[in-house]
XYZ file of C-alpha atoms in Angstrom:
339
model
C 141.247 92.079 104.582
C 140.188 89.009 103.616
C 137.079 88.833 105.196
C 136.007 91.730 104.498
C 136.788 91.254 100.540
C 135.154 87.982 101.225
C 132.217 89.886 103.090
C 131.765 92.322 100.399
C 131.942 89.982 97.062
C 128.535 88.020 98.902
C 126.647 91.105 99.609
C 124.673 92.135 102.432
C 123.493 89.628 104.902
C 120.044 88.865 103.761
C 117.158 85.971 104.958
C 113.917 84.576 104.283
C 110.471 85.855 105.052
C 108.012 83.302 106.270
C 104.431 82.587 105.030
C 101.744 84.737 107.086
C 98.913 84.096 104.879
C 98.460 82.280 101.709
C 96.381 84.275 99.006
C 96.357 84.500 95.710
C 95.977 88.872 95.989
C 96.751 90.061 92.294
C 98.436 93.629 93.839
C 98.663 93.098 97.255
C 99.185 96.579 99.472
C 99.910 99.275 101.281
C 100.130 97.437 104.891
C 100.735 99.017 108.750
C 100.187 98.440 111.827
C 97.041 99.292 113.544
C 98.364 99.306 117.479
C 94.363 99.834 118.175
C 92.874 96.453 117.680
C 96.842 94.652 117.121
C 96.319 93.600 113.969
C 97.932 94.213 110.397
C 96.097 96.454 107.208
C 96.646 95.654 104.379
C 94.461 95.558 100.678
C 94.120 93.889 97.021
C 93.830 96.949 94.554
C 93.167 95.431 91.468
C 90.553 93.377 93.960
C 89.122 96.560 95.806
C 89.636 94.286 98.764
C 90.514 95.489 101.987
C 92.611 93.179 104.430
C 93.273 92.952 108.868
C 95.789 90.301 109.831
C 96.064 89.435 113.128
C 99.095 87.634 113.971
C 98.161 85.211 116.953
C 95.165 83.693 115.230
C 96.966 84.160 112.024
C 93.014 85.182 111.080
C 93.212 87.501 107.535
C 89.606 89.138 107.204
C 89.164 89.995 104.573
C 86.302 92.780 103.368
C 84.917 93.314 99.792
C 84.401 97.053 98.707
C 84.145 96.238 94.820
C 80.106 97.714 95.366
C 82.006 100.967 96.500
C 85.257 101.307 93.507
C 87.416 99.479 91.028
C 90.009 99.961 93.761
C 91.189 100.726 96.846
C 94.434 101.195 96.825
C 95.948 102.326 101.036
C 94.653 102.903 104.351
C 95.676 103.694 107.252
C 94.353 104.019 110.811
C 92.034 106.660 112.608
C 93.803 108.171 116.233
C 92.418 106.710 119.100
C 90.989 109.896 120.082
C 87.955 109.555 117.038
C 87.909 105.875 117.318
C 89.775 103.692 120.483
C 88.861 100.337 119.489
C 89.592 100.204 115.690
C 86.408 100.359 114.191
C 87.125 102.519 111.684
C 90.035 103.202 109.037
C 91.086 105.924 106.626
C 91.066 104.985 102.927
C 91.560 105.950 99.745
C 90.063 104.610 96.684
C 90.516 104.816 92.757
C 88.783 108.199 92.789
C 90.051 109.588 96.371
C 89.750 109.558 100.319
C 86.692 107.926 102.400
C 86.452 106.120 105.248
C 85.857 102.777 106.448
C 83.424 100.844 109.143
C 83.979 97.161 110.106
C 81.854 97.189 112.444
C 78.928 98.477 110.058
C 80.678 97.558 106.606
C 79.565 101.376 105.448
C 81.292 103.845 103.906
C 81.517 107.092 103.728
C 83.649 109.319 100.836
C 85.209 112.327 102.586
C 84.782 114.847 99.502
C 87.043 117.471 98.197
C 88.786 114.780 95.687
C 90.385 116.570 93.481
C 89.175 114.237 90.452
C 91.449 111.843 88.260
C 91.597 110.839 84.734
C 90.840 108.005 82.509
C 94.149 105.990 83.061
C 94.992 107.784 86.427
C 93.995 106.288 89.948
C 95.217 106.966 93.515
C 98.005 104.872 94.632
C 100.142 104.401 98.176
C 99.475 107.032 100.833
C 100.348 107.572 104.488
C 100.193 109.842 107.623
C 101.923 112.840 108.547
C 103.122 113.394 111.887
C 100.501 115.763 112.099
C 97.550 113.358 111.381
C 97.161 114.603 108.076
C 96.912 112.080 104.833
C 99.430 111.653 101.898
C 98.376 109.801 99.146
C 99.111 110.034 95.225
C 97.912 109.085 91.570
C 99.625 106.542 89.240
C 98.959 107.856 86.065
C 99.094 105.461 82.494
C 99.083 106.042 78.875
C 96.215 103.703 76.685
C 98.466 100.871 76.284
C 98.383 101.305 80.088
C 102.700 101.409 80.255
C 103.292 104.428 83.374
C 103.363 107.882 82.146
C 103.996 111.412 83.588
C 100.611 113.581 85.215
C 100.163 111.657 88.298
C 99.886 113.900 91.717
C 101.154 113.264 94.994
C 98.759 115.526 96.982
C 97.782 115.715 100.706
C 94.740 116.030 102.797
C 94.481 118.559 105.205
C 92.933 118.758 108.824
C 90.089 120.934 107.718
C 89.245 118.278 104.561
C 90.768 120.631 102.033
C 93.446 118.685 99.391
C 96.217 119.952 98.286
C 98.735 119.047 95.400
C 102.202 118.602 96.844
C 104.499 117.137 94.088
C 103.135 116.838 90.355
C 104.716 115.904 87.343
C 105.272 112.074 88.885
C 103.625 108.548 87.355
C 103.973 106.108 90.181
C 103.226 108.035 93.438
C 104.611 105.309 96.206
C 106.391 105.095 99.181
C 106.347 108.183 102.381
C 107.533 108.051 105.118
C 108.281 110.514 107.579
C 111.329 110.600 110.472
C 110.426 110.765 114.128
C 112.157 114.326 115.071
C 108.951 115.014 112.210
C 111.974 117.312 109.714
C 112.289 115.088 106.947
C 110.027 113.334 104.911
C 111.090 110.245 102.056
C 109.531 109.662 99.276
C 109.159 107.442 96.128
C 108.219 107.774 92.736
C 108.791 104.515 91.635
C 110.145 104.374 87.755
C 112.770 107.282 88.585
C 114.471 103.965 90.187
C 115.491 106.140 93.554
C 114.235 107.181 96.977
C 113.999 110.759 97.083
C 114.143 113.452 100.491
C 112.541 116.742 101.386
C 112.667 118.972 103.930
C 109.035 118.752 105.543
C 107.712 121.299 108.499
C 105.356 119.710 110.309
C 103.359 123.160 111.045
C 102.485 123.940 107.361
C 102.558 120.228 105.759
C 104.697 122.176 102.887
C 107.838 120.073 102.054
C 111.014 121.912 99.967
C 114.630 120.836 98.327
C 113.683 117.235 96.730
C 116.706 115.105 96.250
C 117.747 111.327 95.655
C 118.984 109.982 98.934
C 119.142 106.674 97.815
C 119.685 105.839 93.580
C 120.912 103.082 91.582
C 117.982 101.144 91.316
C 117.350 98.614 88.314
C 114.017 96.791 87.081
C 115.873 93.971 86.382
C 118.965 93.848 88.457
C 117.621 95.122 92.017
C 113.417 95.888 91.277
C 111.861 99.136 91.592
C 111.350 100.843 94.783
C 107.558 100.775 95.973
C 106.628 101.040 99.555
C 108.816 101.862 102.404
C 109.205 102.346 106.343
C 111.351 103.479 108.825
C 112.839 101.587 112.203
C 114.259 102.949 115.070
C 117.539 103.612 113.936
C 116.245 105.654 111.413
C 117.278 103.341 108.600
C 115.040 103.088 105.735
C 113.464 99.648 104.807
C 112.213 100.178 100.502
C 110.225 97.099 98.927
C 111.817 96.367 96.052
C 109.106 95.333 93.034
C 110.731 92.583 90.655
C 113.509 92.294 93.221
C 111.649 89.983 94.910
C 113.028 91.395 98.485
C 112.605 94.426 100.655
C 116.159 96.456 101.806
C 117.520 98.176 104.325
C 119.136 100.934 103.668
C 121.543 103.623 104.901
C 119.572 107.163 104.131
C 122.181 109.398 104.655
C 125.102 107.666 102.910
C 122.259 105.177 100.405
C 123.990 102.234 101.186
C 122.048 98.865 101.313
C 122.918 97.077 105.033
C 120.265 94.088 104.343
C 117.776 92.365 102.594
C 114.596 90.464 103.363
C 113.815 87.888 100.613
C 110.539 86.752 99.992
C 110.278 82.827 98.337
C 111.056 81.928 94.891
C 107.329 80.365 95.156
C 106.429 84.136 95.631
C 107.753 85.331 92.987
C 109.675 89.342 92.180
C 106.672 91.575 93.339
C 107.421 92.801 96.512
C 105.006 95.781 96.723
C 105.069 96.935 100.643
C 106.557 96.804 103.967
C 105.946 98.029 107.443
C 106.664 96.365 111.004
C 103.851 95.122 113.751
C 103.316 93.037 116.841
C 103.055 94.986 119.881
C 106.523 96.438 119.959
C 106.657 96.573 116.375
C 109.225 93.628 116.375
C 108.275 91.478 113.268
C 108.305 92.830 109.488
C 105.748 92.279 107.317
C 105.628 92.276 103.185
C 103.024 92.271 100.738
C 103.235 91.031 97.388
C 101.978 90.605 94.075
C 101.228 88.118 90.794
C 100.367 91.475 88.115
C 99.807 90.649 84.794
C 100.584 87.105 85.539
C 99.202 84.467 83.001
C 98.767 81.022 83.912
C 101.949 79.485 83.450
C 103.766 82.381 85.767
C 100.599 81.673 88.298
C 101.396 77.659 88.334
C 105.465 78.432 88.986
C 104.703 80.743 91.545
C 101.567 79.600 93.491
C 102.428 82.104 96.779
C 102.892 85.420 94.552
C 100.019 87.552 95.957
C 100.806 86.252 99.964
C 101.663 88.327 102.683
C 104.968 87.688 104.393
C 106.476 88.003 107.898
C 110.279 88.187 109.097
C 109.808 87.916 113.189
C 111.814 89.941 115.165
C 114.419 86.662 115.923
C 115.307 86.546 111.864
C 115.897 90.662 111.905
C 118.350 90.234 114.699
C 120.256 87.984 113.209
C 120.865 91.537 110.615
C 121.780 93.351 112.872
C 117.806 95.652 112.543
C 116.118 96.566 115.002
C 112.011 97.186 115.920
C 110.151 99.352 113.685
C 109.300 103.283 114.319
C 105.460 103.750 114.640
C 102.954 104.841 111.889
C 101.242 107.934 112.169
C 96.943 108.072 112.670
C 94.822 109.991 110.718
C 93.360 112.689 112.500
C 90.123 115.568 112.564
C 91.043 119.122 113.182
C 88.829 120.137 116.056
C 85.420 122.014 115.284
C 85.909 120.701 111.480
C 82.147 119.777 111.957
C 81.734 118.184 107.647
C 85.376 117.120 107.939
C 84.150 113.399 107.771
C 80.750 111.808 109.622
C 81.378 107.666 110.741
C 78.092 106.586 109.316
């Protein structure tokens, strides 16, 4: 009894992440493992950079896409039947969907984008179990404060782009359960994670309701990116919280945390499993709005961090659930042309 009370007072188990890549990304985001080339894909939204990190060599490739768009906001692997070697990836730019080829450095806009407002841009995106690309937007007012008006879109296999959720502010993390029946979704300023019923055949979602609540910007940080492990537990990056938390989405309980060093600041933006068995956990960070004093005090802000398998095991955590790859619809010849 005494031990359990002490454990309750001490809070959830936690470990500190290790530095994987030291870099001053302004808004590091969008981490996802690409099993085709065994590299971690991620982006710097504000500098319009696309990265590929190879864990064994610790090399972080950098691709400047600023000539194509002011922002690159998400990245996803293509399906192996389209590109087995990992030469091409799907992207969202500020304006919408695209494909980028690492070998030729050619970028192809996919077309059919819904159009974004003056103070709106695309934000986080991921692929569902059938290979559709889902991505939402972020809207701000003239004072750069988040405001309502953002949407979550689904790019179907025939290339059509459909609005799924509306009246959002900062569309962020989304992930689907292994049985393809549930989608978890984050609109960051709501301070909660929502759960929706998902129909894999149609791509429709219904019955949206909160499943993890109680996030506070100052005390815990707000929910940002997310991913699932093989136990069905949801890892949530906490912006202004300096960590990612492992939650039971059935109860909403916080089970464990992985924290970045104090020198990395508190802006943890995305979380993704990587490695051959998805045994390691990666966290991206940011230095959004930093002044010179903050940059000096938190020099590692914007860097990429990793929590290796051994550290995750200390928390009772397990390896990740594989992410889905972007697919074509057979016969949809104009859906995209990889140049």
